[in-house]
Short mmCIF file of C-alpha atoms in Angstrom, two decimals:
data_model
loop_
_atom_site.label_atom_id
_atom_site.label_comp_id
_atom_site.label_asym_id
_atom_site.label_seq_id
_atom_site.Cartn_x
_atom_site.Cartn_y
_atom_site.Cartn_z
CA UNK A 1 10.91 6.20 9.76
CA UNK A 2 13.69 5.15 7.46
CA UNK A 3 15.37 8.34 5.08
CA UNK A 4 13.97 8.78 1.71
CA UNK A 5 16.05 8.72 -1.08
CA UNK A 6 16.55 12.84 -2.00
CA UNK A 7 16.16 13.53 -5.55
CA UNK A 8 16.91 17.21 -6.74
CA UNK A 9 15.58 18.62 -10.10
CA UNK A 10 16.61 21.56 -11.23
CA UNK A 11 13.85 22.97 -13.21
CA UNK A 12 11.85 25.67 -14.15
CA UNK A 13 8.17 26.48 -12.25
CA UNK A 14 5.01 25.53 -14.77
CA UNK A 15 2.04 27.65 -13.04
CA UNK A 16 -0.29 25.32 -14.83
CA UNK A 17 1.17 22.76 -12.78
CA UNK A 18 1.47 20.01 -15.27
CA UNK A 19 5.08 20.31 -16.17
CA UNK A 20 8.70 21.58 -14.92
CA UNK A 21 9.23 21.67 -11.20
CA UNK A 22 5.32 20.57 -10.18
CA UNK A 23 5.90 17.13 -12.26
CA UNK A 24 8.94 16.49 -10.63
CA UNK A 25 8.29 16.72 -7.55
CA UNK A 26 4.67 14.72 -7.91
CA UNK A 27 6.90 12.21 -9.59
CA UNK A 28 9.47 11.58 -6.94
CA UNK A 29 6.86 12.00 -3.81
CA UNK A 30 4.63 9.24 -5.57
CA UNK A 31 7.47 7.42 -6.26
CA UNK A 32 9.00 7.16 -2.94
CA UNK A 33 11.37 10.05 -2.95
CA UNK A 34 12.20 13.07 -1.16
CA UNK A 35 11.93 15.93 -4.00
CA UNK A 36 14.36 19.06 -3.24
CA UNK A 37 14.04 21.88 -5.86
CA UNK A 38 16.03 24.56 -7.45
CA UNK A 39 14.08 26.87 -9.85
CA UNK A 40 15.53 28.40 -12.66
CA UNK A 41 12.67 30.18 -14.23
CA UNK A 42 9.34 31.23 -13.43
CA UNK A 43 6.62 30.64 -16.55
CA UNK A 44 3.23 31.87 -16.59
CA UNK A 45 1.39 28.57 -18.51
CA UNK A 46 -1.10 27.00 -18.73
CA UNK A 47 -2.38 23.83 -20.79
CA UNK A 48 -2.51 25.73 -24.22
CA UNK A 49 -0.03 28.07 -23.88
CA UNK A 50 3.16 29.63 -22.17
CA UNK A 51 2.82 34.15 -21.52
CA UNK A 52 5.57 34.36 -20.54
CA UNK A 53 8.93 33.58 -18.62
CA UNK A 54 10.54 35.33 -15.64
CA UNK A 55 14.53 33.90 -14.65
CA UNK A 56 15.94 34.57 -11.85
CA UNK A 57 19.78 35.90 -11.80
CA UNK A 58 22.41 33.01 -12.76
CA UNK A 59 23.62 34.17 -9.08
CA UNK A 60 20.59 32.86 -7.21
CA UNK A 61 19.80 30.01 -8.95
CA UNK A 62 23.57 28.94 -7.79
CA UNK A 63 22.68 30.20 -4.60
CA UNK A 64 19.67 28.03 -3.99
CA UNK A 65 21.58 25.03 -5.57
CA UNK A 66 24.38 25.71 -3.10
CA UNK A 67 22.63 26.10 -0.13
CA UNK A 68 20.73 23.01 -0.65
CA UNK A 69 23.84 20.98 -1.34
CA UNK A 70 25.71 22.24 1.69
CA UNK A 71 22.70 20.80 3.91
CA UNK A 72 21.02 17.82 2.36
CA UNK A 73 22.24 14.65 0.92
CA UNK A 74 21.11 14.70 -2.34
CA UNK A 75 21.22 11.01 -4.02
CA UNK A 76 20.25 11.87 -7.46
CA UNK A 77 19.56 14.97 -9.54
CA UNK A 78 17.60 15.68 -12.65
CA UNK A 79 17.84 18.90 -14.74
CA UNK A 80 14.94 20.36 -17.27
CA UNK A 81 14.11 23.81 -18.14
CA UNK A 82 17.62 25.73 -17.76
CA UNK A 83 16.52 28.52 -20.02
CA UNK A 84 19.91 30.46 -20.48
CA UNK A 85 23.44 30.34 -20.76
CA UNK A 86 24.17 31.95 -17.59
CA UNK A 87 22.15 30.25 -15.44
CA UNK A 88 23.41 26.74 -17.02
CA UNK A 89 27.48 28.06 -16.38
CA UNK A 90 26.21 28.65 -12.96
CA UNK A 91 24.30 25.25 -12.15
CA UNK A 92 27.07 22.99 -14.16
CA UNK A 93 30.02 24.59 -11.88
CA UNK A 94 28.62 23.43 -8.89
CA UNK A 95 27.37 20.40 -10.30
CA UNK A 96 31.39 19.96 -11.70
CA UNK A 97 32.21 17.62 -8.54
CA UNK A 98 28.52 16.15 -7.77
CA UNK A 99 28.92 12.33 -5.96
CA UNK A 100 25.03 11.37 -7.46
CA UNK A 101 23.98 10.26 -10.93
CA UNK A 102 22.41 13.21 -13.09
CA UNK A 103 19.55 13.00 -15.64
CA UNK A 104 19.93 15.79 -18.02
CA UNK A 105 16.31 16.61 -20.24
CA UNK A 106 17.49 19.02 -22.32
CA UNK A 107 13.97 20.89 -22.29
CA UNK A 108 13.41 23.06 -25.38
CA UNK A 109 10.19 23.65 -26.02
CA UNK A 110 6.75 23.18 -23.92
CA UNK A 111 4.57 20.89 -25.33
CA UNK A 112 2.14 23.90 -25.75
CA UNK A 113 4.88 24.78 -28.09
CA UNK A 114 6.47 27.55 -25.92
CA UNK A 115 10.14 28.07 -25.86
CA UNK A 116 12.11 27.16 -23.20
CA UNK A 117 15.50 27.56 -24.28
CA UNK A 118 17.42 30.66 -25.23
CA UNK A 119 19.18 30.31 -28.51
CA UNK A 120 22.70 31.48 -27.12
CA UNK A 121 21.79 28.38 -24.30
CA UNK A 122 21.98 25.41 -26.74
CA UNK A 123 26.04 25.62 -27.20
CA UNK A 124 26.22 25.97 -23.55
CA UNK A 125 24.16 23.40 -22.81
CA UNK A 126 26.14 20.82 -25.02
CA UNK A 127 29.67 22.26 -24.15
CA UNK A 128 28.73 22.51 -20.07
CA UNK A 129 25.96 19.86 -19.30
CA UNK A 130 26.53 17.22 -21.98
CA UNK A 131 29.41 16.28 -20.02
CA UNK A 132 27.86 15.85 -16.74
CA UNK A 133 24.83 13.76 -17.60
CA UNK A 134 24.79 9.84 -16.56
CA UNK A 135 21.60 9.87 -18.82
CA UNK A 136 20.89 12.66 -21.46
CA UNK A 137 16.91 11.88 -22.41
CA UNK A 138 16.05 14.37 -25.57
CA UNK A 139 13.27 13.46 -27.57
CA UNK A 140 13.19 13.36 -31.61
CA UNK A 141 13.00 17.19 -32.01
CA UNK A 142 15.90 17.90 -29.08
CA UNK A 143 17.63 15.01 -30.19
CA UNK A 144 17.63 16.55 -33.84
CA UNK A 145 18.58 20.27 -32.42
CA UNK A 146 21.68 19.23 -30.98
CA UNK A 147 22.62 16.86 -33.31
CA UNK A 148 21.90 18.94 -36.40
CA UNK A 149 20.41 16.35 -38.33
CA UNK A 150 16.85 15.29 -39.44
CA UNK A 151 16.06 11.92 -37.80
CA UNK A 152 13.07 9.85 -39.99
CA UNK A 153 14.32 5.82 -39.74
CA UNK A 154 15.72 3.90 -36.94
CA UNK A 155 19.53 4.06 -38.33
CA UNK A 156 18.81 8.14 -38.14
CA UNK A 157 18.43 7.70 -34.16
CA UNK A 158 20.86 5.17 -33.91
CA UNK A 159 23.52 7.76 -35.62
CA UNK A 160 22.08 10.69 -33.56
CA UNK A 161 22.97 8.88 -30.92
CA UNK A 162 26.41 8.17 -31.58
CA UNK A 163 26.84 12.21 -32.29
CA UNK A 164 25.12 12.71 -28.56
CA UNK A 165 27.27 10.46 -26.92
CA UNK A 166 30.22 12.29 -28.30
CA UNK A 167 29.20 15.43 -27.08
CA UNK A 168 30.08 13.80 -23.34
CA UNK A 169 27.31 12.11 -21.76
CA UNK A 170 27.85 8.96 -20.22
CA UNK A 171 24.83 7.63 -21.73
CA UNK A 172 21.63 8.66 -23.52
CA UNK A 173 17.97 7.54 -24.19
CA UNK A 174 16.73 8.96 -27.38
CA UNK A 175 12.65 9.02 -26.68
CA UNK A 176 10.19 7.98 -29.33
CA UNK A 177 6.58 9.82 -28.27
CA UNK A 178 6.86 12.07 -31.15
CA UNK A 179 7.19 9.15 -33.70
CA UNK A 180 4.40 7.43 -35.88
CA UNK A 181 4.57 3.86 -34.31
CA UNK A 182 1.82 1.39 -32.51
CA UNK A 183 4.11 1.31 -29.98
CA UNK A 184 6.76 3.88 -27.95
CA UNK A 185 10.12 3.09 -28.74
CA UNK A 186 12.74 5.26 -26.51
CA UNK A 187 16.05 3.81 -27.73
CA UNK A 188 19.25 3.23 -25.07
CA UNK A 189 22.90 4.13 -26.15
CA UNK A 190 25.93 3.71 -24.15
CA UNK A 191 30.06 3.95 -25.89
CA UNK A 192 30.61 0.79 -28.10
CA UNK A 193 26.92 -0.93 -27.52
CA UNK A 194 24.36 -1.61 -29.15
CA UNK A 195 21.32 0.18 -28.87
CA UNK A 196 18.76 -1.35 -26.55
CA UNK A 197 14.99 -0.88 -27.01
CA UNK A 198 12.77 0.26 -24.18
CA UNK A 199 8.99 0.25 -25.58
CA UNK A 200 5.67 0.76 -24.25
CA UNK A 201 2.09 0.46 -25.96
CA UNK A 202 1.06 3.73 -27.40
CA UNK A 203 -1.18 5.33 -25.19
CA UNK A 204 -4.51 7.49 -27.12
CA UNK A 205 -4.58 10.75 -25.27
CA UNK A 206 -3.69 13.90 -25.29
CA UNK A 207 -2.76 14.23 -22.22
CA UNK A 208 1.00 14.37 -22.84
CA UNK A 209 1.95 18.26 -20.79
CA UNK A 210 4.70 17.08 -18.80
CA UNK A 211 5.88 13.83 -19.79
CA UNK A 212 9.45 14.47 -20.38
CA UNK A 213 9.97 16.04 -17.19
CA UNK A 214 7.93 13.23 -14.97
CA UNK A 215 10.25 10.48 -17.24
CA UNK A 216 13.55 11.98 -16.11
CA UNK A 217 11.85 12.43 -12.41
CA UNK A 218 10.89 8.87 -12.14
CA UNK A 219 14.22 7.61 -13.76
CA UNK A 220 16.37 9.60 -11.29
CA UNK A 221 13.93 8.40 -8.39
CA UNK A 222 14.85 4.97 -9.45
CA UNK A 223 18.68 5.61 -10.07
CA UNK A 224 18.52 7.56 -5.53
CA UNK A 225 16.80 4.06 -4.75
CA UNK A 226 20.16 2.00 -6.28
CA UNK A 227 18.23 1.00 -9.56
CA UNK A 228 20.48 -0.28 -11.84
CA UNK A 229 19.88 2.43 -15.14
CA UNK A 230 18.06 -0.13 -17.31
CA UNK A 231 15.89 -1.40 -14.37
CA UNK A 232 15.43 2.64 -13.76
CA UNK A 233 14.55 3.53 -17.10
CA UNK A 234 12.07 0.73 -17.96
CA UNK A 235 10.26 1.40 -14.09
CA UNK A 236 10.25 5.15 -15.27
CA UNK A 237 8.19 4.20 -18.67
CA UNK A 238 6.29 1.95 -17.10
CA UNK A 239 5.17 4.78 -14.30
CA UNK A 240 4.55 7.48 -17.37
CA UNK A 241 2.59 4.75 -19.74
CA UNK A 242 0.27 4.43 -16.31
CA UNK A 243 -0.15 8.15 -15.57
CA UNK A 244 -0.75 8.36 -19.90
CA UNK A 245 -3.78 6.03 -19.17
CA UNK A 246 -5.17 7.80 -16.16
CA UNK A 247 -4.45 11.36 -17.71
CA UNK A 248 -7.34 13.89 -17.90
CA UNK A 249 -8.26 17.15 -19.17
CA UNK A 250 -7.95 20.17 -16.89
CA UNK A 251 -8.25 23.36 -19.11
CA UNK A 252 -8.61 23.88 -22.56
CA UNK A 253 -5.31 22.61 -23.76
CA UNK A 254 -4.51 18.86 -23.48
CA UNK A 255 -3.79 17.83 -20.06
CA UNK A 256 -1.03 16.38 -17.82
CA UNK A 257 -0.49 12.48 -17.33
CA UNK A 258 -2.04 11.72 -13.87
CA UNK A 259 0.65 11.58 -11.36
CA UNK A 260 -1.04 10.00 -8.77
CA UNK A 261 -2.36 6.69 -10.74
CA UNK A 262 -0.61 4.36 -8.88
CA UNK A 263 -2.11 5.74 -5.45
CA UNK A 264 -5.71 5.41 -7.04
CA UNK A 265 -4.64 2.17 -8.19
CA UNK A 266 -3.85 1.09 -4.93
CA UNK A 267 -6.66 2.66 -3.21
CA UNK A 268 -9.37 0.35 -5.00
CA UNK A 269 -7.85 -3.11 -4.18
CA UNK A 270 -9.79 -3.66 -1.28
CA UNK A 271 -13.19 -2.22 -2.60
CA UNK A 272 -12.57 -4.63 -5.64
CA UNK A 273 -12.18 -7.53 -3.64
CA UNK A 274 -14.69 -6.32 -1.48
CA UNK A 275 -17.18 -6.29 -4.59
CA UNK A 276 -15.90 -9.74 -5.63
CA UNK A 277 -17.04 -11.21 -2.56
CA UNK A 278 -20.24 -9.60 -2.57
CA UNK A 279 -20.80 -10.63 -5.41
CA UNK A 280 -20.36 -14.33 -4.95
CA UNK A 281 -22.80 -14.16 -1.71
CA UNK A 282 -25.41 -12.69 -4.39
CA UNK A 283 -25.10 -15.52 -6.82
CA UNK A 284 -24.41 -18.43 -4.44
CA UNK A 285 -27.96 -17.86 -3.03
CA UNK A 286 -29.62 -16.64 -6.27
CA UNK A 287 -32.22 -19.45 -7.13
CA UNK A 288 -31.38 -20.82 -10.90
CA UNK A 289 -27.91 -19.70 -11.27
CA UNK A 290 -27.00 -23.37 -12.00
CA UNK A 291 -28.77 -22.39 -15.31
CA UNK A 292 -26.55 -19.78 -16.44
CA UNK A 293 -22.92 -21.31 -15.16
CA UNK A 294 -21.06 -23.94 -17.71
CA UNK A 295 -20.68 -27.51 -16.11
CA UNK A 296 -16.74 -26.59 -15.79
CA UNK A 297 -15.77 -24.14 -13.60
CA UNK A 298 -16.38 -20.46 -13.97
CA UNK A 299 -15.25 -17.03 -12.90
CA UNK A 300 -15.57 -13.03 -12.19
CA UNK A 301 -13.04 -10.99 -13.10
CA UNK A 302 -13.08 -7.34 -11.49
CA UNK A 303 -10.05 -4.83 -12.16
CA UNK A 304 -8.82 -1.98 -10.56
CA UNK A 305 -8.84 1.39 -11.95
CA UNK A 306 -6.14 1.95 -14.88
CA UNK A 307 -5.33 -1.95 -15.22
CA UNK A 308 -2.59 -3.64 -16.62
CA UNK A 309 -1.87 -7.01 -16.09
CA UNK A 310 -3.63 -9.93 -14.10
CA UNK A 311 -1.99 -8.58 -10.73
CA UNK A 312 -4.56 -5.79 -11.34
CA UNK A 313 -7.56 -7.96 -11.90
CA UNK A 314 -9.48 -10.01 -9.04
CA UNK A 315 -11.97 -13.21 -9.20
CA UNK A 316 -12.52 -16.05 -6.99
CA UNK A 317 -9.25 -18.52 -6.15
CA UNK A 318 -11.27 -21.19 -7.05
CA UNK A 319 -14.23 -20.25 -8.89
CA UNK A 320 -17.96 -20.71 -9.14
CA UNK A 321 -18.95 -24.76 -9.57
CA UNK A 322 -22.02 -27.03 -9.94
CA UNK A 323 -22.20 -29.47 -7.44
CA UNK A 324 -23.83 -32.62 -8.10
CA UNK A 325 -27.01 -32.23 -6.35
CA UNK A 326 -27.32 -28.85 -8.69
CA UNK A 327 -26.37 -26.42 -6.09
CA UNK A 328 -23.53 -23.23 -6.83
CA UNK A 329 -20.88 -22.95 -4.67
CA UNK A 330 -17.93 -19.96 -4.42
CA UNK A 331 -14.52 -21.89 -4.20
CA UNK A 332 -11.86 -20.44 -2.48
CA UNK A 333 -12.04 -16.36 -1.94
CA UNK A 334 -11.51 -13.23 -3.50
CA UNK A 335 -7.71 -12.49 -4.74
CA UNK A 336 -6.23 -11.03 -7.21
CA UNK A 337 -4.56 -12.93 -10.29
CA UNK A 338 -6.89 -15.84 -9.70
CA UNK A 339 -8.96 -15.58 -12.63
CA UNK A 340 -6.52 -16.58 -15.56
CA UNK A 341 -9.41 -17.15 -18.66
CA UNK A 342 -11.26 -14.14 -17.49
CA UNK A 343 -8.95 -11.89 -16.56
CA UNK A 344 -7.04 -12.31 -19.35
CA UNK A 345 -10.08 -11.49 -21.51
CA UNK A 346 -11.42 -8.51 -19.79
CA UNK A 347 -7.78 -6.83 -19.91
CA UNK A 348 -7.67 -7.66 -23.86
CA UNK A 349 -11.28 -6.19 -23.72
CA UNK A 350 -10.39 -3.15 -21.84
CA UNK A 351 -7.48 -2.15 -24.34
CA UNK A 352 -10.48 -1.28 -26.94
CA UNK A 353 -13.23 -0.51 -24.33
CA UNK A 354 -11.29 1.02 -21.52
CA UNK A 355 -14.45 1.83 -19.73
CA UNK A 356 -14.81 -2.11 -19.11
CA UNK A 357 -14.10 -3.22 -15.48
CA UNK A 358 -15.77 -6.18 -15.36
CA UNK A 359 -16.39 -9.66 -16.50
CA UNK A 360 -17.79 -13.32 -16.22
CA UNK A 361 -17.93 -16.41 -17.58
CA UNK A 362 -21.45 -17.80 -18.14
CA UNK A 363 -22.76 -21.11 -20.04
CA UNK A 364 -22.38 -20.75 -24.17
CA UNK A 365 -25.31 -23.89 -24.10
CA UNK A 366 -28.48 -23.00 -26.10
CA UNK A 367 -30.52 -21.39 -23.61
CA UNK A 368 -28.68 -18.61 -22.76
CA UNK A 369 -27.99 -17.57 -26.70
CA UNK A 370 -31.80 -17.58 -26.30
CA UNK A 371 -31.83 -14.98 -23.49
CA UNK A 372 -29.38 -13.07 -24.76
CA UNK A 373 -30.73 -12.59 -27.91
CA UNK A 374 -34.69 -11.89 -26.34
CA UNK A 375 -32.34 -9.21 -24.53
CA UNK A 376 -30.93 -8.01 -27.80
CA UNK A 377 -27.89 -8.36 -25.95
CA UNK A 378 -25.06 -8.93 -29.05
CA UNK A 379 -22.43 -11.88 -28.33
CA UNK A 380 -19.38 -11.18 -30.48
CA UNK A 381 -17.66 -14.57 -31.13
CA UNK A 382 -13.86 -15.35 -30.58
CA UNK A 383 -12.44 -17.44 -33.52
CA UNK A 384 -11.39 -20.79 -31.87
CA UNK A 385 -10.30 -22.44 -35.91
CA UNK A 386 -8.84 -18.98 -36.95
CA UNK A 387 -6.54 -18.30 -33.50
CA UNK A 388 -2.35 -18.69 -34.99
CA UNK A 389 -0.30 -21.42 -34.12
CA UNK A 390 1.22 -19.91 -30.77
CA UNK A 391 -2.46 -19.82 -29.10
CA UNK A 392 -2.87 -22.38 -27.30
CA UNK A 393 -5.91 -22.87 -25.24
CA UNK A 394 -5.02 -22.78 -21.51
CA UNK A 395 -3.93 -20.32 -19.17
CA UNK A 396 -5.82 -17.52 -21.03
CA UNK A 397 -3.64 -17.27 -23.90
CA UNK A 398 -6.79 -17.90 -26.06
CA UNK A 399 -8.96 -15.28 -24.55
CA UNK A 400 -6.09 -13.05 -24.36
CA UNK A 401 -5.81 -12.68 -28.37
CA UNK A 402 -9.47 -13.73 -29.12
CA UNK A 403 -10.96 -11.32 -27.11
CA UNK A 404 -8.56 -8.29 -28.64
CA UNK A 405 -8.74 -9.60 -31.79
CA UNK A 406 -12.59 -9.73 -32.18
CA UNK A 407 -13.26 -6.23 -30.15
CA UNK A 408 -10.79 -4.59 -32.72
CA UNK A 409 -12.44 -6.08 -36.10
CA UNK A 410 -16.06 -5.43 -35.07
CA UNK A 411 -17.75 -2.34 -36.73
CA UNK A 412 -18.96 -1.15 -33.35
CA UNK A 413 -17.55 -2.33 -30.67
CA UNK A 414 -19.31 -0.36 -28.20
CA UNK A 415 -22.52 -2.94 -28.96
CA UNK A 416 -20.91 -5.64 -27.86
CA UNK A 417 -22.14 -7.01 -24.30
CA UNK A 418 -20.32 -10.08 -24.14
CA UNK A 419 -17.52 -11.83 -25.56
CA UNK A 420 -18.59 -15.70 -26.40
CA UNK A 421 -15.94 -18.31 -27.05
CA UNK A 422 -17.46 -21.69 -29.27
CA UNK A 423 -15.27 -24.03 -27.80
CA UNK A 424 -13.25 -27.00 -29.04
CA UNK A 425 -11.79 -30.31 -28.45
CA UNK A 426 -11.89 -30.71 -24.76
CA UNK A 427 -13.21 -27.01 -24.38
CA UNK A 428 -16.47 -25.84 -23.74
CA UNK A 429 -18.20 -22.85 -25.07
CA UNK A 430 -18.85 -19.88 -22.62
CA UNK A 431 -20.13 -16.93 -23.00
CA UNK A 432 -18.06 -13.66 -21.23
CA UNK A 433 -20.08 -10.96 -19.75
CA UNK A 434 -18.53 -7.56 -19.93
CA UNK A 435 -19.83 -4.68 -17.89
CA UNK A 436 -18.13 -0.85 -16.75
CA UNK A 437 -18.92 -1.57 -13.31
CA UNK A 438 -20.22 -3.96 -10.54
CA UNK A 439 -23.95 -3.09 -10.13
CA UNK A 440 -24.29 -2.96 -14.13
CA UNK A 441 -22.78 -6.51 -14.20
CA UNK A 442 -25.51 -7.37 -11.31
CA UNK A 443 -28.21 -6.26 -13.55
CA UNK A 444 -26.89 -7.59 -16.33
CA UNK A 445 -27.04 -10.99 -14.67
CA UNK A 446 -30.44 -10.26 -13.28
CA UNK A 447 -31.81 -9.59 -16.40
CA UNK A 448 -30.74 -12.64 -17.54
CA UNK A 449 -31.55 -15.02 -14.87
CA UNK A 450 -35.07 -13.31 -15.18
CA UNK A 451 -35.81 -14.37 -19.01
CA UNK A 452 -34.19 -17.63 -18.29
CA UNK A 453 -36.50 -18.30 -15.44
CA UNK A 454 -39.63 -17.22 -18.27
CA UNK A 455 -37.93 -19.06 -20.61
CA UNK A 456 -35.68 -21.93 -19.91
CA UNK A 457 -35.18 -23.76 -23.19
CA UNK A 458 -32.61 -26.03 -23.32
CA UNK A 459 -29.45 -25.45 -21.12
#
């Protein structure tokens, strides 16, 4: 097997396993890496609070750095909890003629709200570690303890970061989380540049113990794999906005992101497409689906755990269509990004109703408003004369922003069963299905095709 690319943090031990030394090294194993360690403090913690916090001498945590620098070819390095002055004199000596890039988090308090940073440490930290960091990441409160200044507008971090970068670092990324935005903003300053935005959507949890630390993990990971630093950086947020989505609870505090979301997300891609084309074999040979389908062609769309974009989301390459003589037939075969109209809806859908894993696209013609509303099934209608200039109506775009757009204004969108579009010149109105899962989209269709079949009306 080819070497992995050995990242080092330098960290302090989170017994709660959620932060410090724990995130790191989930980071940089799911990430490809080979995570070597050097522990500067022990803390007993857990997801509400930090007891207490046991260092070892300055002289063995340069011991342990030493001895794993003499051996092992270390490609990057990332530092977090350094707790003292000693112990950071000790670590930034031998660190003095290091031949890898170094992310320095300046970690000063837990996001319990612990303390993880001696007072006497923050001068040290500035006047020995500043220096040696490729990338310093503080957030807003670190970024405002060094700095000395209170930072409340974008011109506040833009100055904060000039005062950073003077105290040495070759570059730093200022990070956003703990500001009141829609969106993430961590904001990129090298010497004599402009600031560069790297943002993320917002993510609703609070499952946020650890984030700093599994950042500056995945961002050195990227830097020991030859990532250029922006490429690094923006693969880094887009790893913690994943394990944000997939984070859960594990005691009584909030929890940790999930750092092994992309391994869950990978696991499921064959049972999705799996499920697609089971699926398909159900309704090919389903008496009276012609019924429910639009004359055009329609889809599934089926996404993977924790999805993102329509690489995540599978349906049929070519679709379900009518043939002449009034028989279904499954086009092409299960893959993901085939399904642009209802893919693209179901992922608009799933950022207000993340439990939603499912869609299709059914007929919008009279009969099935019938059986849907016999079902007291709602249909919540996109706004085809309402959509702005820039929506067009191929390739999704439409269902994209009708479908977010519509979930977000209705008074409870947890009612809503499907999302119907009414059509337009050259279009035709559908109706989309949404369901959590396969076998409640099955039943959903079943229940349909069933008070159809009592009821046809008029198609």
């Amino acid at each position: 097997m080819d070497r992995l690319p050995c990242v080092l943090t330098i960290a302090g031990s989170d017994s709660g396993g959620g932060a410090g030394i724990q995130a790191d090294l989930k980071t940089i194993t799911m990430l490809g890496g080979y995570g070597a360690s050097v522990i500067t403090a022990l803390t007993a913690q857990n997801t509400a609070a930090v007891t207490g916090i046991h260092a070892p001498s300055a002289k063995f945590v340069a011991l342990q750095l030493k001895t794993v620098l003499d051996d092992i070819k270390v490609d990057a390095a990332k530092t977090g909890m350094l707790f003292s002055a000693p112990i950071i004199e000790a670590v930034a000596a031998l660190l003095r003629k290091k031949t890898f890039p170094l992310v320095v988090d300046p970690v000063c308090v837990a996001t319990s709200g612990g303390k993880l940073l001696q007072d006497d440490a923050v001068e040290a930290m500035v006047d020995r570690m500043f220096p040696l960091a490729d990338l310093l990441t503080p957030n807003l409160p670190e970024a405002e303890l060094f700095t000395g200044m209170k930072i409340e507008s974008r011109e506040d971090v833009f100055l904060a970061g000039k005062l950073l970068l003077k105290m040495g670092p070759k570059a730093v990324l200022i990070k956003g989380g703990h500001a009141e935005s829609l969106a993430v903003t961590d904001w990129y300053m090298t010497p004599g540049t402009d600031p560069i935005p790297f943002m993320q959507r917002r993510v609703d949890t609070d499952c946020t113990h650890g984030t700093g630390c599994t950042l500056s993990s995945a961002i050195a990971t990227g830097l020991a794999k030859g990532l250029d630093m922006g490429v690094a950086i923006l693969r880094g947020q887009e790893y913690l906005n994943l394990a944000l989505r997939a984070g859960y609870r594990i005691g009584q505090g909030g929890g940790p992101p999930n750092h092994l979301a992309p391994w869950i997300k990978e696991r499921a891609r064959a049972d999705v497409l799996a499920s697609v084309d089971d699926l398909g074999r159900r309704l090919a040979a389903r008496p009276g689906l012609k019924a429910m389908l639009p004359s055009g062609r329609a889809n599934v769309a089926v996404a993977v755990p924790f999805a993102d974009s329509l690489s995540d989301v599978a349906g049929f390459s070519g679709g379900f269509i009518t043939t002449v003589r009034g028989r279904v037939d499954v086009v092409g075969y299960p893959e993901f990004g085939a399904s642009l109209c209802a893919a693209s809806l179901l992922l608009a859908a799933r950022r207000v109703r993340p439990e939603v894993h499912c869609a299709m696209t059914l007929s919008g013609g009279g009969a099935l408003l019938d059986a849907f509303k016999a079902l007291d099934m709602e249909i919540a209608w996109m706004d085809w004369d309402g959509r702005p200039e820039y929506v067009t109506g191929g390739n999704g775009v439409f269902e994209e922003w009708g479908g977010l757009e519509t979930l977000k204004a209705h008074a409870d969108p947890e009612k809503v069963r499907a999302l119907g579009d009414p059509g337009g010149l050259g279009r035709e109105p559908a109706v989309h299905v949404l369901a959590a899962d396969m076998p409640e989209l099955i039943a959903v269709l079943r229940e349909i095709a069933d008070e159809l079949a009592e009821n046809p009306g008029e198609v």
